[in-house]
XYZ file of C-alpha atoms in Angstrom:
232
model
C 22.403 -20.984 124.872
C 19.140 -22.969 125.284
C 19.934 -25.675 127.600
C 20.807 -22.501 129.571
C 17.865 -21.256 130.534
C 15.372 -22.034 133.229
C 12.620 -22.199 131.620
C 10.095 -23.813 134.064
C 11.557 -20.982 136.433
C 10.481 -18.332 134.317
C 7.315 -20.338 133.901
C 6.817 -19.730 137.666
C 7.950 -16.559 138.657
C 6.505 -14.492 134.956
C 3.113 -16.681 134.794
C 2.717 -18.765 138.077
C 4.025 -21.528 135.869
C 0.220 -20.919 133.433
C 2.389 -19.920 130.228
C 3.881 -23.442 127.785
C 7.893 -23.439 127.613
C 8.221 -23.557 123.985
C 10.350 -22.058 120.794
C 8.932 -20.155 118.251
C 7.292 -22.860 116.069
C 3.310 -21.989 115.777
C 0.952 -23.147 118.265
C -1.580 -25.049 119.257
C -4.653 -23.634 116.929
C -2.603 -22.797 114.174
C -3.491 -26.092 111.288
C 0.460 -25.854 110.297
C 1.429 -26.753 113.321
C 1.662 -30.131 114.469
C 2.246 -31.300 118.208
C 5.691 -31.565 119.921
C 7.503 -28.825 117.277
C 9.096 -26.187 119.322
C 10.638 -28.405 121.792
C 14.405 -29.201 120.927
C 16.876 -28.028 123.327
C 14.470 -27.225 125.733
C 15.274 -28.603 128.784
C 17.742 -27.063 130.982
C 21.038 -28.740 131.046
C 24.175 -26.368 131.896
C 26.501 -28.933 132.203
C 25.489 -29.565 128.848
C 24.896 -26.092 127.808
C 28.724 -25.499 129.038
C 29.995 -28.600 127.514
C 28.744 -26.930 124.134
C 30.256 -24.074 124.574
C 33.956 -25.485 124.948
C 33.040 -27.503 122.078
C 32.257 -24.254 120.099
C 36.041 -22.614 121.172
C 34.911 -20.544 123.560
C 37.109 -22.242 126.204
C 39.210 -19.032 127.753
C 37.604 -16.645 130.529
C 38.670 -13.330 132.564
C 38.918 -13.464 136.276
C 35.461 -13.375 136.763
C 34.716 -16.345 134.745
C 32.857 -14.458 131.828
C 34.038 -16.519 128.646
C 36.413 -14.621 126.449
C 36.704 -14.554 121.767
C 39.086 -17.321 120.588
C 40.796 -13.821 119.911
C 41.221 -13.117 123.178
C 38.722 -10.264 123.626
C 35.916 -10.097 125.957
C 32.486 -11.856 124.684
C 29.378 -9.962 125.160
C 26.107 -10.654 123.784
C 23.149 -8.128 124.049
C 19.755 -8.591 123.460
C 17.846 -5.255 122.380
C 14.553 -5.099 122.898
C 11.342 -3.048 123.795
C 8.881 -2.223 126.064
C 5.764 -4.571 124.250
C 2.243 -5.017 123.873
C 1.441 -7.810 125.085
C 2.524 -10.135 128.046
C 4.772 -10.061 130.594
C 7.215 -7.354 131.517
C 9.701 -7.549 128.556
C 12.571 -6.423 130.194
C 12.047 -8.387 133.246
C 12.022 -11.748 130.980
C 15.075 -11.234 129.425
C 16.745 -10.047 132.580
C 16.293 -12.802 133.416
C 17.388 -14.746 130.488
C 20.794 -12.561 130.701
C 21.187 -14.269 134.577
C 21.217 -17.772 132.844
C 24.161 -17.235 130.906
C 25.977 -15.590 132.917
C 26.418 -18.528 134.530
C 27.759 -20.322 131.920
C 29.843 -17.301 130.911
C 28.155 -15.243 128.870
C 28.465 -11.854 129.837
C 24.890 -10.713 128.786
C 23.870 -6.893 127.745
C 19.617 -6.317 128.466
C 19.552 -3.311 125.735
C 16.206 -1.618 125.715
C 14.685 1.016 123.300
C 11.947 2.920 122.364
C 10.264 1.505 120.058
C 10.507 3.466 116.284
C 14.347 3.030 117.577
C 14.608 -0.946 118.151
C 12.511 -1.330 114.753
C 15.224 0.588 112.479
C 17.793 -0.922 114.163
C 16.976 -4.592 114.089
C 15.976 -3.549 110.182
C 19.478 -2.050 109.908
C 20.716 -5.611 111.285
C 23.179 -3.899 113.863
C 22.168 -5.968 116.734
C 23.066 -9.213 118.257
C 19.698 -10.056 119.561
C 16.541 -9.169 118.734
C 13.874 -9.709 121.981
C 10.374 -10.119 120.484
C 7.704 -12.396 120.516
C 6.399 -14.010 117.258
C 2.898 -14.554 115.831
C 1.814 -17.550 116.557
C -1.713 -18.094 114.137
C -2.444 -17.289 111.193
C 1.528 -16.078 110.556
C 1.598 -17.307 106.505
C -0.367 -13.864 106.321
C 2.543 -11.619 107.651
C 4.515 -14.435 106.843
C 8.589 -12.337 108.117
C 7.778 -14.163 111.578
C 9.312 -17.482 110.483
C 10.312 -16.518 106.647
C 12.862 -13.696 105.549
C 10.969 -12.093 103.074
C 12.180 -8.449 103.921
C 14.225 -6.828 106.491
C 11.219 -6.820 109.221
C 11.778 -10.521 109.823
C 13.968 -9.313 113.068
C 15.752 -13.311 113.555
C 17.366 -12.707 110.189
C 16.691 -9.412 108.350
C 19.381 -9.293 105.795
C 18.474 -12.622 104.605
C 14.546 -10.499 104.098
C 16.421 -7.671 102.493
C 18.044 -9.882 99.530
C 15.164 -11.986 99.023
C 12.466 -9.152 99.071
C 15.277 -6.285 96.807
C 15.904 -9.665 94.141
C 19.364 -9.950 95.629
C 20.367 -6.312 95.147
C 20.612 -6.066 98.516
C 21.084 -7.439 101.896
C 23.223 -11.017 102.368
C 21.983 -14.276 100.464
C 20.833 -16.645 102.113
C 21.996 -20.356 103.397
C 20.656 -23.012 102.156
C 17.927 -24.336 105.000
C 17.201 -20.345 104.729
C 16.423 -20.707 100.929
C 14.508 -23.540 100.938
C 11.870 -21.417 104.247
C 11.734 -19.312 101.141
C 11.211 -21.560 98.075
C 8.833 -22.931 100.335
C 6.804 -20.101 101.128
C 6.453 -19.355 97.061
C 5.332 -22.586 96.602
C 2.649 -21.880 99.466
C 1.121 -19.113 98.012
C 0.127 -19.902 95.207
C -1.144 -23.263 96.161
C -4.440 -23.225 96.408
C -5.225 -27.220 97.566
C -5.383 -27.290 101.000
C -3.908 -30.724 101.848
C -0.821 -29.180 99.434
C -0.869 -26.087 100.772
C -1.126 -27.647 105.074
C 2.255 -29.929 103.839
C 3.566 -26.194 102.713
C 3.294 -24.400 105.988
C 3.988 -27.512 108.216
C 6.919 -27.968 106.605
C 8.091 -24.677 107.293
C 7.386 -24.635 110.754
C 9.530 -27.944 111.579
C 12.327 -26.238 109.718
C 12.432 -23.724 112.464
C 11.893 -26.522 114.991
C 14.247 -28.606 113.860
C 16.966 -26.036 113.501
C 15.832 -23.137 116.059
C 16.622 -20.093 114.502
C 14.554 -17.981 117.591
C 15.520 -19.582 121.113
C 12.709 -19.496 122.512
C 10.710 -18.852 126.356
C 7.637 -19.067 127.630
C 4.794 -18.620 125.928
C 2.163 -15.775 127.674
C -0.890 -18.435 128.694
C -3.783 -16.337 127.623
C -4.443 -12.555 126.429
C -7.538 -10.912 127.078
C -9.787 -10.039 124.098
C -12.539 -7.695 124.562
C -16.018 -9.185 121.873
C -18.501 -6.744 121.447
C -20.526 -5.585 118.124
C -20.298 -2.240 118.606
C -16.566 -2.365 119.228
C -14.323 -1.431 116.117
C -9.846 -1.610 115.221
């Protein structure tokens, strides 16, 4: 799915080429970020995308060229999103993604929801794909961007709920996500600056290597008003 996306085209259309192509794995300026993070499976390669989908067993197609599940039923992915408050129109971006995925035979629907409905829908783990952005700096303050610590972790809400309830609810994380949680548990009690940095970088490295969240293009800038009299 990642190889099917033409991020360079998205960048030109949405940001006139000024955005940054990357998966969510921190950002320059974040002390935990290392150059090169977020670049795995990033190149646009339709042949490679088709080959991977075929290897995954999605070889059957309907009369329109859309892929069928192994049980013969139509395969449809739904990207659930809402009009979030920063950057380009979320709907425009995800409609472009849907177009790229349909070119490799993945029928894709963009489902635009009201914000509160989207939040409850995702936290209850009812979604296929949550379409949203991620924090790039100071993510350790609100770790759900990269660590499943509650059902507010929209890329793994069931893992987060398991963590938050000590295993009473949600779903037990797989080994790699348990590792992320364990690294974060150490990070929040580690006062040694060097060790703390290493722990945070390892969390982002795992994201960079595994691509739990498929990224497209980062917003190039966000205007900010600065005034001593301006309050939050």
